[in-house]
Coordinates of C-alpha atoms in Angstrom, one line a residue:
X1 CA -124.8 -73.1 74.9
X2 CA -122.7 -76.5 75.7
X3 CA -123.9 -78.2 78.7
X4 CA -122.3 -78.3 82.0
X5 CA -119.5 -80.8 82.2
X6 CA -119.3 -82.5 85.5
X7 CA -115.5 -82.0 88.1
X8 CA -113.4 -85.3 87.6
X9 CA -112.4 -86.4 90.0
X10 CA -109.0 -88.4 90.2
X11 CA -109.5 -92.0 91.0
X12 CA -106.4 -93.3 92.9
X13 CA -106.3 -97.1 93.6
X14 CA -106.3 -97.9 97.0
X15 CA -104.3 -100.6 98.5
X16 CA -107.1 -103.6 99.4
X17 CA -106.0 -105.4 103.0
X18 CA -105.4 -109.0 102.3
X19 CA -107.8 -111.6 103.5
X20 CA -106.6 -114.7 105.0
X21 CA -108.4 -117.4 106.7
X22 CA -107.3 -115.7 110.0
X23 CA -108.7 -112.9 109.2
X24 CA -111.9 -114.3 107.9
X25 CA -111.4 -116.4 111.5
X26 CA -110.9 -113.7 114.1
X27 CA -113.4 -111.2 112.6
X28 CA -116.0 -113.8 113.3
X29 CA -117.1 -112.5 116.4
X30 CA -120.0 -110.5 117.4
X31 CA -120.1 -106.8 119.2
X32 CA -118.3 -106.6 121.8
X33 CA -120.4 -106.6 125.6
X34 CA -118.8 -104.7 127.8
X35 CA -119.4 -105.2 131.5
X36 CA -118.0 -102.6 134.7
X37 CA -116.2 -103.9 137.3
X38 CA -115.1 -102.7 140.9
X39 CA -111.4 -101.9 139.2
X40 CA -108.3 -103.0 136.9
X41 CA -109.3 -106.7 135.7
X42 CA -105.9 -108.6 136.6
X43 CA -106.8 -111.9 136.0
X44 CA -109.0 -114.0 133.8
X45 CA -109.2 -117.5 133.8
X46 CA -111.9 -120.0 132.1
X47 CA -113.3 -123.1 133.3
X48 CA -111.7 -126.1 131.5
X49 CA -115.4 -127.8 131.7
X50 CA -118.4 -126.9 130.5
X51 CA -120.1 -124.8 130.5
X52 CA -117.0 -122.5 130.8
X53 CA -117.8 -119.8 133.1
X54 CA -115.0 -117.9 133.7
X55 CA -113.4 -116.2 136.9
X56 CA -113.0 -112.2 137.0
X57 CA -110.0 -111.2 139.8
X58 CA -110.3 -107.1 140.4
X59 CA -110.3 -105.3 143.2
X60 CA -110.9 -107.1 145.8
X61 CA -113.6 -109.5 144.7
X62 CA -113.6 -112.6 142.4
X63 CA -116.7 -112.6 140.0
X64 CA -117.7 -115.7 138.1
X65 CA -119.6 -115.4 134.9
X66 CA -121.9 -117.8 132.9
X67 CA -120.6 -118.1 129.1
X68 CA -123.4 -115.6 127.8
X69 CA -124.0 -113.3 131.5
X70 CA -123.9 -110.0 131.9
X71 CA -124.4 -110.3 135.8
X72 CA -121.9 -112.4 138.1
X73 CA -123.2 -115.8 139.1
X74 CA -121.3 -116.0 141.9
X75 CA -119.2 -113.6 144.0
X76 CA -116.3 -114.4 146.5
X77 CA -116.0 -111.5 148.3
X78 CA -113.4 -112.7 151.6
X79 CA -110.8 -111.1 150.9
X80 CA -109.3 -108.3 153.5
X81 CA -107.8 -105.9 150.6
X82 CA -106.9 -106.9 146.8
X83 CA -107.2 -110.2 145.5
X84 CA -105.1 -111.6 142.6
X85 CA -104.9 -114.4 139.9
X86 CA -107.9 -116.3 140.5
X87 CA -107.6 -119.8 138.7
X88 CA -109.7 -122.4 138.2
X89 CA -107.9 -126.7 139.1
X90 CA -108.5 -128.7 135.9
X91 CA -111.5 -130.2 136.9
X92 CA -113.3 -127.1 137.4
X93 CA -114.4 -128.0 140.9
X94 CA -112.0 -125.9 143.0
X95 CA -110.6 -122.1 142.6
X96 CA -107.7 -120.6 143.9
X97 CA -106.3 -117.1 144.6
X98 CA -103.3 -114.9 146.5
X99 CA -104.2 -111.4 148.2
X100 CA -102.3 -108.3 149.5
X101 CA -102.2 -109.5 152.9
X102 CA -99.7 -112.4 151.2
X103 CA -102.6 -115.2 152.4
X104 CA -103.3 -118.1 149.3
X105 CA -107.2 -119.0 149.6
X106 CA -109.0 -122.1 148.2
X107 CA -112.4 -122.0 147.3
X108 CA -115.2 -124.6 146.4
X109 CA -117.1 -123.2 143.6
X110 CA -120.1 -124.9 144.8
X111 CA -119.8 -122.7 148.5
X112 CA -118.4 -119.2 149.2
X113 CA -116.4 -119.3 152.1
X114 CA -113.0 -120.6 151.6
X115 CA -111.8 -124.6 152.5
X116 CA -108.4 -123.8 153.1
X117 CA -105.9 -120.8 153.6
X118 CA -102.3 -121.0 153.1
X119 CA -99.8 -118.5 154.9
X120 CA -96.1 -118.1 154.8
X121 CA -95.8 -115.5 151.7
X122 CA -94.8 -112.1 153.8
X123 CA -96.3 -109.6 150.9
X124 CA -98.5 -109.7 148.7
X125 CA -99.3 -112.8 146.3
X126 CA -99.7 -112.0 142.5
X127 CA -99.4 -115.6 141.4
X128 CA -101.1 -118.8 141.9
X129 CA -101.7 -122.5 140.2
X130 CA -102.3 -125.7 140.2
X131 CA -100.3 -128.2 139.7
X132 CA -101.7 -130.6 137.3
X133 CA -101.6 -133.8 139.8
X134 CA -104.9 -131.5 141.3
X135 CA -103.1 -132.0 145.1
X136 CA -100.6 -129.0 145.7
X137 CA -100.5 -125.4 144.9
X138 CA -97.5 -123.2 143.3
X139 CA -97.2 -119.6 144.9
X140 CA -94.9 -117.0 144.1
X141 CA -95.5 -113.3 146.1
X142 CA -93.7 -109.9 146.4
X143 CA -90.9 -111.6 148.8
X144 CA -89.0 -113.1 146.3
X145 CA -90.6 -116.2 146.8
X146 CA -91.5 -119.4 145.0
X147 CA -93.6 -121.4 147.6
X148 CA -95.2 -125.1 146.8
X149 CA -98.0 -125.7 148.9
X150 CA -100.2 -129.3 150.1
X151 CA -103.8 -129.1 149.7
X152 CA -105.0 -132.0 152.0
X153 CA -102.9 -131.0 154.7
X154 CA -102.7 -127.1 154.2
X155 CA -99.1 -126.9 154.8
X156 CA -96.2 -125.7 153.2
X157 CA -94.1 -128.5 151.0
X158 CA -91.5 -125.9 149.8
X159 CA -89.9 -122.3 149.3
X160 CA -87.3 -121.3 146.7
X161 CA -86.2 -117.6 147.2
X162 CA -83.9 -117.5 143.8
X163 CA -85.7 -114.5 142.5
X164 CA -84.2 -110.8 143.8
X165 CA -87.3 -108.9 142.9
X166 CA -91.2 -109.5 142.6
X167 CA -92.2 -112.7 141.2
X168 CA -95.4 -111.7 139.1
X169 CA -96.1 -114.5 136.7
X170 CA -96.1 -118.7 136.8
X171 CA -97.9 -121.8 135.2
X172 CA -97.4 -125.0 135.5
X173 CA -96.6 -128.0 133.2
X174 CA -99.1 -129.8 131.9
X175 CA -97.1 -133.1 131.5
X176 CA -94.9 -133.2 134.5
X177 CA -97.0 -132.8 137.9
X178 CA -93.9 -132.0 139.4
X179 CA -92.9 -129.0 137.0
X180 CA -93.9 -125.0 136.9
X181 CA -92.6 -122.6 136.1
X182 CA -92.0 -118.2 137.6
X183 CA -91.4 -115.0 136.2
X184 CA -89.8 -112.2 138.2
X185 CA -89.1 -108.3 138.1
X186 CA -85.3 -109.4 137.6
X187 CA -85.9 -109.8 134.0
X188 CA -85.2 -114.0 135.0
X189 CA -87.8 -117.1 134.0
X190 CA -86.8 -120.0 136.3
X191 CA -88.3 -123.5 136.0
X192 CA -88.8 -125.4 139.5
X193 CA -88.7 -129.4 140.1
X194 CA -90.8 -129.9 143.1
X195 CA -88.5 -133.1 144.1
X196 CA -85.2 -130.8 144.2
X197 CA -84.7 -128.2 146.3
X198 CA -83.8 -125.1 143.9
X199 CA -84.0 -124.5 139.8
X200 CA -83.2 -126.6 137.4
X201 CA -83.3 -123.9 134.8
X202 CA -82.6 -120.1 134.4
X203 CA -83.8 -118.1 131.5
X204 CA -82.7 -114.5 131.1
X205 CA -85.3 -112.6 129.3
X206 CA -83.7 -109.1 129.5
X207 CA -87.2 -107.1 130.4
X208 CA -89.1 -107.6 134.0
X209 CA -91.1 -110.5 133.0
X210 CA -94.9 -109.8 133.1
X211 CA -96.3 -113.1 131.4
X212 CA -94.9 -116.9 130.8
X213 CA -96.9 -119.9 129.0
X214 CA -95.8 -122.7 128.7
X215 CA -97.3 -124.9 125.7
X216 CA -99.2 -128.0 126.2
X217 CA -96.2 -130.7 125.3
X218 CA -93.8 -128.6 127.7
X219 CA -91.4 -128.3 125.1
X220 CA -91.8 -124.8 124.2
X221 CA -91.7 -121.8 127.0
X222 CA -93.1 -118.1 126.3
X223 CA -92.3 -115.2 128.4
X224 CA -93.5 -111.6 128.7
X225 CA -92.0 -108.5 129.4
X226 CA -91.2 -105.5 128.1
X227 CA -91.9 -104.8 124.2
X228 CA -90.5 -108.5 123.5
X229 CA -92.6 -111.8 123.6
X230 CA -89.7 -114.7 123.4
X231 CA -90.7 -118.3 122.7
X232 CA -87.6 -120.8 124.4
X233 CA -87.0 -124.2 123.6
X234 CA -87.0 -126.1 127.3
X235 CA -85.4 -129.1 126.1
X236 CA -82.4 -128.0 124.5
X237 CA -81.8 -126.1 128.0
X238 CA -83.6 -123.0 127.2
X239 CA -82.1 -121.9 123.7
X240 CA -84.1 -118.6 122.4
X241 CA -86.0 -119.4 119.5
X242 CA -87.5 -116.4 118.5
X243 CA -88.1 -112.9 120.2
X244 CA -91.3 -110.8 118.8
X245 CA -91.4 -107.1 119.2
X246 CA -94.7 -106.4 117.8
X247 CA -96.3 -103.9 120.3
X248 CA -95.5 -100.6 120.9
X249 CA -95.9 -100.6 124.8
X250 CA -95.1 -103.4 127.5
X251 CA -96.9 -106.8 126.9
X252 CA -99.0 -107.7 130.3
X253 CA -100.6 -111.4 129.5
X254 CA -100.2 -114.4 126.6
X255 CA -102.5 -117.2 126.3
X256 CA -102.8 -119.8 123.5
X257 CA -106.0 -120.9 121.7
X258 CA -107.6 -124.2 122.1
X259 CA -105.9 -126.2 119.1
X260 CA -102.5 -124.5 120.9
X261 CA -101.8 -123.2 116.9
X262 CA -102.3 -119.4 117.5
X263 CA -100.2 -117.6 120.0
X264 CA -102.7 -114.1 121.8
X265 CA -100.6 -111.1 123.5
X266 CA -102.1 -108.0 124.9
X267 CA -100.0 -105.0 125.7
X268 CA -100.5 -101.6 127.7
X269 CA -100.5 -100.0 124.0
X270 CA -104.7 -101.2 124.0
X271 CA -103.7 -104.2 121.1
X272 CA -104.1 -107.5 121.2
X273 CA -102.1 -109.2 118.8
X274 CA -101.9 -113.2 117.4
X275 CA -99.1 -115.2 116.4
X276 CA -98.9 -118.2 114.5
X277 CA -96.9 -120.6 116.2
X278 CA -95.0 -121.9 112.6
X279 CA -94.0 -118.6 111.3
X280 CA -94.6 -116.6 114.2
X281 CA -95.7 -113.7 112.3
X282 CA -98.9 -111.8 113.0
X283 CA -101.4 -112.8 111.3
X284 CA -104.2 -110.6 113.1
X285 CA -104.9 -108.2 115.7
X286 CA -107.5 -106.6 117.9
X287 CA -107.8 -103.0 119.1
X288 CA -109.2 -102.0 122.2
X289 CA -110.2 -98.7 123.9
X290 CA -107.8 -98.5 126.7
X291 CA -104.3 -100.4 127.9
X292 CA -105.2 -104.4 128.3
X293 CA -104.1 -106.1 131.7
X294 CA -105.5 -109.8 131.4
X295 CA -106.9 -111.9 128.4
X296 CA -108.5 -115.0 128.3
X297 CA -109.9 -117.6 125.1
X298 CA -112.5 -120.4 126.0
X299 CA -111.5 -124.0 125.8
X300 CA -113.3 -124.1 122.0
X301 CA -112.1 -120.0 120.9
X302 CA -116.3 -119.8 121.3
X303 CA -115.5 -116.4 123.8
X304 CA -112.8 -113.6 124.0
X305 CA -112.3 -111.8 127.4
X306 CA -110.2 -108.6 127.9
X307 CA -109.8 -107.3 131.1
X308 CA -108.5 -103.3 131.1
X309 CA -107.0 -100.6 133.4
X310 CA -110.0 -98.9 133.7
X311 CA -112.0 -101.6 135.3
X312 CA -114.2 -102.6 131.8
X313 CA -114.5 -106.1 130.6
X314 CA -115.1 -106.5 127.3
X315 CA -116.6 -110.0 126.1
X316 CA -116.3 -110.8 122.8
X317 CA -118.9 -114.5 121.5
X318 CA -118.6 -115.8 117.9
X319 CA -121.1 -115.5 115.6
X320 CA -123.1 -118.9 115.1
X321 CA -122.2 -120.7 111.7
X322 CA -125.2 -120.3 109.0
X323 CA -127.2 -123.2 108.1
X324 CA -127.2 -124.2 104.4
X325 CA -130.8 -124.8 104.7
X326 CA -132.6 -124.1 101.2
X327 CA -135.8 -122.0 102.8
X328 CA -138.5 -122.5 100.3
X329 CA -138.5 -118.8 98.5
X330 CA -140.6 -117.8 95.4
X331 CA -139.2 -118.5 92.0
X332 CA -137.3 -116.1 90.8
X333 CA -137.8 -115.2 86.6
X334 CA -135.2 -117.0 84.6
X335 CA -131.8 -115.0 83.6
X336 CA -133.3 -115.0 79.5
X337 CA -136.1 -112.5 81.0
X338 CA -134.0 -109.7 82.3
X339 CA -131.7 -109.9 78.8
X340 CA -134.4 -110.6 76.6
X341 CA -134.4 -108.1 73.7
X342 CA -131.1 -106.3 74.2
X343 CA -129.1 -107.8 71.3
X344 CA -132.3 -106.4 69.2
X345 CA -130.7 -104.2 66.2
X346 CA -133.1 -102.1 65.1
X347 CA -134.4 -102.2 61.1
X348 CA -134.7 -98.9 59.0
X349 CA -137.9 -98.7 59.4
X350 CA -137.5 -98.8 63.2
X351 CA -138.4 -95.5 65.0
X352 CA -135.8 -95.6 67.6
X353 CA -137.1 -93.3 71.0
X354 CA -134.1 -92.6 73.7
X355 CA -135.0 -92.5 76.9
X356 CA -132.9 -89.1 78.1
X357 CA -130.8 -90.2 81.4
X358 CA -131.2 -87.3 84.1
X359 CA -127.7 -86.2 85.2
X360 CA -127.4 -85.7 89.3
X361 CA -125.3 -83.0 90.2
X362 CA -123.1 -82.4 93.5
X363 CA -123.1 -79.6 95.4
X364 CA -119.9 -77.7 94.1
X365 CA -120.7 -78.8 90.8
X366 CA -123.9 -76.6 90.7
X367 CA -121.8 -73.7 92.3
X368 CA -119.5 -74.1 89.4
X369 CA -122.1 -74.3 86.9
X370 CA -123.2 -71.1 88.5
X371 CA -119.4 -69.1 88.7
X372 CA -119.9 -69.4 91.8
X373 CA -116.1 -70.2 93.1
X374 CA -115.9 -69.2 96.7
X375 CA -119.0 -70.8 97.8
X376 CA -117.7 -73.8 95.5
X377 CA -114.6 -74.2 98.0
X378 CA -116.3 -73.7 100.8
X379 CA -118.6 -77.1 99.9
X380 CA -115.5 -79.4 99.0
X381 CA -113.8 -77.6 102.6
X382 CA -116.3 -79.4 104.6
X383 CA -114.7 -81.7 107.2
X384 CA -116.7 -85.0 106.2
X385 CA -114.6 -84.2 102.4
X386 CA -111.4 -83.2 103.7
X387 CA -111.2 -86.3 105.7
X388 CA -112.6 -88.7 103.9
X389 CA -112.3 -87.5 100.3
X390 CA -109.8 -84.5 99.6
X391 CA -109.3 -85.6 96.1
X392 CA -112.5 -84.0 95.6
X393 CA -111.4 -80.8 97.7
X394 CA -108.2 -81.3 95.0
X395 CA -109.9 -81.9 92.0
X396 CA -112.3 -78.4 92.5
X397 CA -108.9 -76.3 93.1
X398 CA -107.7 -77.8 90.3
X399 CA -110.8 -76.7 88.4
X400 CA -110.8 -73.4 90.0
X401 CA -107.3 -72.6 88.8
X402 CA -107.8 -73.9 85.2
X403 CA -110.9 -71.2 85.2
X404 CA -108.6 -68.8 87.0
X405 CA -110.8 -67.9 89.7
X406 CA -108.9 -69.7 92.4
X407 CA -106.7 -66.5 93.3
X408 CA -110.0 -64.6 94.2
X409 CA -111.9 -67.9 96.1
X410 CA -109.3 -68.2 98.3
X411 CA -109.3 -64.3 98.7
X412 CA -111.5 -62.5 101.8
X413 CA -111.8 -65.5 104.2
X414 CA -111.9 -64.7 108.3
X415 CA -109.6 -66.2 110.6
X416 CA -111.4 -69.6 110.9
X417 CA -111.5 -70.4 107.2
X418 CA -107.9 -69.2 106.7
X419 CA -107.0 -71.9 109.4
X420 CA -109.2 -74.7 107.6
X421 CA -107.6 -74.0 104.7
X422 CA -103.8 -74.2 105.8
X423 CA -104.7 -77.1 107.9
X424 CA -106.0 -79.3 104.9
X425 CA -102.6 -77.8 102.6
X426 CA -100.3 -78.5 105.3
X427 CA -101.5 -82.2 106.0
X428 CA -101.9 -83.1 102.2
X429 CA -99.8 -81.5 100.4
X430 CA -96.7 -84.0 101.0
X431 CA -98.9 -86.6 99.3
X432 CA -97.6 -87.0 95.6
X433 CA -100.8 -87.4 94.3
X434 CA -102.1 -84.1 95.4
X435 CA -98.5 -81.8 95.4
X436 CA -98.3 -80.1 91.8
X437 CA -101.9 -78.7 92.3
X438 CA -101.4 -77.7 96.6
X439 CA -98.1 -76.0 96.1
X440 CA -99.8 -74.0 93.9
X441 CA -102.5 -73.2 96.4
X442 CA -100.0 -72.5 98.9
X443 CA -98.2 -70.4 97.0
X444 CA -101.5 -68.0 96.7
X445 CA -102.8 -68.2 99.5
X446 CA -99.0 -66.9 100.9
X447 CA -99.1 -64.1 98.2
X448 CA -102.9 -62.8 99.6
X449 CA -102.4 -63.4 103.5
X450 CA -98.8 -62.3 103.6
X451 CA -99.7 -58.4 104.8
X452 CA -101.7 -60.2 107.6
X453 CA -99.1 -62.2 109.4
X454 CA -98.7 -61.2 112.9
X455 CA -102.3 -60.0 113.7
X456 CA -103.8 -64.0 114.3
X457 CA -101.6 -66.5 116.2
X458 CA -103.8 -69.3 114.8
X459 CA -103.2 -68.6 111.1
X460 CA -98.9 -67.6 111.9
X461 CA -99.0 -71.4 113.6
X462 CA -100.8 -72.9 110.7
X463 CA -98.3 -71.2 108.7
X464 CA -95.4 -72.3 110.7
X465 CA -96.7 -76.2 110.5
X466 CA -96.8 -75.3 106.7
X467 CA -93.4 -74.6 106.7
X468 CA -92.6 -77.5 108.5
X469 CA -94.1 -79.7 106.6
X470 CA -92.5 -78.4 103.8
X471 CA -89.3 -78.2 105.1
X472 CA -89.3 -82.0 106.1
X473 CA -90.5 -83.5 102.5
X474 CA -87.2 -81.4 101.0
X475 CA -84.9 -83.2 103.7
X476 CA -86.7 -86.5 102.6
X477 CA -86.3 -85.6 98.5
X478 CA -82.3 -84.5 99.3
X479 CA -81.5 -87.4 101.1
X480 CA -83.7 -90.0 98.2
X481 CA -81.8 -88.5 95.8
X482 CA -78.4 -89.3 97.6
X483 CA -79.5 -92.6 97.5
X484 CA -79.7 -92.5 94.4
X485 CA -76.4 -91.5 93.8
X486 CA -75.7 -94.5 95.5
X487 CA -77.2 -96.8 93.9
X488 CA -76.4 -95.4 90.8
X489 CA -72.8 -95.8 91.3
X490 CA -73.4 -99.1 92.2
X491 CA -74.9 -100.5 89.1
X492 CA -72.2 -98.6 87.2
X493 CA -69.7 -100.4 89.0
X494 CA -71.4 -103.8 88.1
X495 CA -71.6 -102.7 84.2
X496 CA -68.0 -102.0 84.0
X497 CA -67.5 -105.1 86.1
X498 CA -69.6 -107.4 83.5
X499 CA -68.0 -105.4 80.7
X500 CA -64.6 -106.3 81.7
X501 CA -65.1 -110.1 82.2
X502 CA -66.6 -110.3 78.5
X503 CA -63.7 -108.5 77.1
X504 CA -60.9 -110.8 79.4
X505 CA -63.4 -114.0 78.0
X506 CA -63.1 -112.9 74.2
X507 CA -59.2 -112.1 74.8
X508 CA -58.8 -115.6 76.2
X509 CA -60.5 -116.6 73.5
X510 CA -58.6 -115.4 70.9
X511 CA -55.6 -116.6 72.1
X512 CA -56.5 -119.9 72.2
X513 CA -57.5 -119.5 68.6
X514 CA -54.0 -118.5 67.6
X515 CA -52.5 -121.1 69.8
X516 CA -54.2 -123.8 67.7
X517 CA -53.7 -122.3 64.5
X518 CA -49.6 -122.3 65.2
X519 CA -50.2 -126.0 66.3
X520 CA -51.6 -127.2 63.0

């Protein structure tokens, strides 16, 4: 008797992601931490001096966080209802945040009540900053308003009421100590100059804007809102250099990574995803369990923070680089050891002894070897193999037809197995790979089941999604193959065009030919 021949099993090649040095880069980060706060993280802000702890606005308390704690350091808890946008001045010394009750506070991180509170916004404050001369404050609340405010003196400098909705978003420039810039509900960007007395520049972004950065040389501008993320050019009067529609829900916050090269976004559809600021193309992305509200890189891209809807904070570190340090191991045998001998060719004299190699069966296969075909399909039917592998569930139909047992496997299942079945044929049996053998399947398992439609509503709606599915990939065929039409026409037209311009060149030809000849 021959011996059992193992199922093969269709090897299809699968298509390998492409590393990059970004994504060698941005995968370089350890397991996520994930810490619970009091509600929706709306703000995140790092230190811009070591040892960059960061500030945590939700609800109505501002946590700040050591670089590798789980538990807030400090907690500034004065706040009447919700507080919003806590940010740090760039010396790290002072914070600053707005409220519901439309009050700005100023905080000394060294202390915990606050040093000074501005009022004059009549609702709610969503934004507030520093300007970077370190002695006023930008506001811009739920009353339209755009408010500049004096630290020493606590008093008001300014208020520009442009906007005609919420004003939700602002930074300010980094070069000019005069310059920032808001983002509003009514879908405008406008840049302020704190020595004139309205904007000096209106951009229209087209969504209500939840997010603007501007870059470090104050050249470039980046707004928010929407599914778009639009980079401007400010000094040729804010000319739209590129718009980005990479997410799938409404982009909430930007931010920029220390060397200002790679462009972050995180969006209400739970992905955070990075730009290069040459090409602007994606070049990597994060996923996250639930929609993203705020996100925050540390001065030196050591520590990723993402603050969701649901209240969680998830804190990302990087892994620390390997030393190269040659640790004194035990000498390994040399590589002629392991391959000494195996060029040998053995002399006639030679008794040769083989050494027989034990063959390790699957599952099915031992069903098979034992005709057993039902219990056979009900191994490769598993869900760990449908899911992961079903060019093994395939490959043993296949086998089971070639024996021609498959008629009378897939015969005398219940309810539930007639349902696993349809399931698997009506997801995977559009694929190309797997079509000629799981029409064939759905074919019999049509012919046996047929007198049983109408007594399980499960197994008619597995049917119905069958037909669907089916239904769809013969729209798709009919409408490739009018494209081929098409195209064929096309090329066609080409050939005769190509064909004709020869013939018109070896005409021309010719003539001149004759013309010559009648010359001479």
């Amino acid at each position: 008797m021959a011996a059992y021949k193992p199922v093969v099993v269709q090897a299809c090649p699968k298509l390998g992601e492409r590393i990059t040095q970004d994504t060698l880069y941005w995968r370089g980060y350890k397991t996520p931490v994930q810490i619970k706060e009091f509600g929706a993280v709306n703000k995140i802000d790092f230190s811009p001096v070591p040892p960059y702890n960061y500030a945590v606005t939700a609800s109505s308390r501002i946590h700040i966080y050591g670089r590798y704690s789980q538990e807030p350091i400090k907690t500034f808890s004065r706040f009447r209802d919700a507080a919003y946008c806590a940010t740090y001045r760039e010396d790290g010394r002072l914070l600053t945040a707005g409220s519901e009750d439309g009050n700005i506070r100023l905080f000394d991180i060294s202390g915990r009540a606050p040093l000074r509170q501005f009022e004059g916004h009549t609702k709610p404050v969503h934004v507030v900053g520093f300007l970077s001369d370190k002695y006023r404050i930008f506001s811009g609340g739920d009353d339209y308003s755009s408010n500049l405010w004096d630290i020493p003196s606590a008093t008001e400098i300014i208020s520009y009421s442009e906007h005609s909705d919420y004003v939700r978003c602002g930074c300010a420039s980094k070069v000019n100590a005069d310059v920032f810039v808001t983002g509003s509900y009514d879908h405008t960007v406008k840049l302020f100059d704190a020595r004139t007395k309205s904007s000096v520049m209106t951009i229209e972004h087209g969504h209500p804007v939840e997010s603007v950065l501007l870059f470090p040389s104050g050249g470039l501008l980046v707004s928010a809102g929407g599914r778009y993320v639009k980079v401007w050019d400010v000094l040729k009067g804010g000319q739209l250099l590129v718009s980005l529609k990479n997410h799938h829900k409404t982009v909430t916050c930007l931010c920029l990574n220390s060397s200002g090269q790679r462009l972050l976004s995180g969006s209400l559809d739970r992905h955070v995803k990075i730009y290069s600021t040459t090409s602007y193309k994606v070049v990597h992305s994060f996923d996250y369990a639930t929609s993203i509200l705020s996100l925050a890189l540390s001065p030196e891209d050591e520590t990723i923070v993402v603050g969701m809807t649901n209240g969680v904070l998830n804190v990302k570190h990087r892994k620390p680089e390997e030393k190269n340090e040659k640790s004194q191991k035990k000498r390994q045998p040399a590589y002629r050891t392991y391959v000494k001998g195996k060029t040998y060719m053995p002399k006639e004299e030679d008794f040769c002894v083989s050494k027989p190699v034990k063959r390790v069966l699957r599952k099915y296969d031992k069903l098979l070897r034992s005709f057993q075909s039902s219990k056979a399909l009900d191994a490769v039917l598993e869900p760990p193999i449908m899911l992961h592998t079903p060019e093994v569930t395939v490959a043993v139909m296949q086998e089971l037809h070639r024996r021609g047992t498959l008629k009378s496997a897939l015969a005398g299942r219940d309810e539930k197995q007639v349902n696993l079945l349809l399931t698997f044929v009506a997801r995977r049996v559009i694929e190309p790979r797997f079509t000629p053998v799981l029409v064939t399947v759905a074919d019999m398992i049509t012919d046996i089941y047929q007198p049983v439609i109408g007594q399980s509503a499960i197994v008619d709606k597995q049917f119905l999604k069958l037909q669907e599915a089916i239904g769809k990939e013969i729209d798709y065929q009919e409408e490739l193959l009018e494209v081929l039409g098409m195209m064929d026409t096309l090329f066609a037209t080409f050939t005769k065009k190509t064909d004709t311009g020869v013939e018109e060149n070896k005409t021309s030809g010719l003539t001149e030919i004759i013309e010559t000849n009648t010359k001479y």
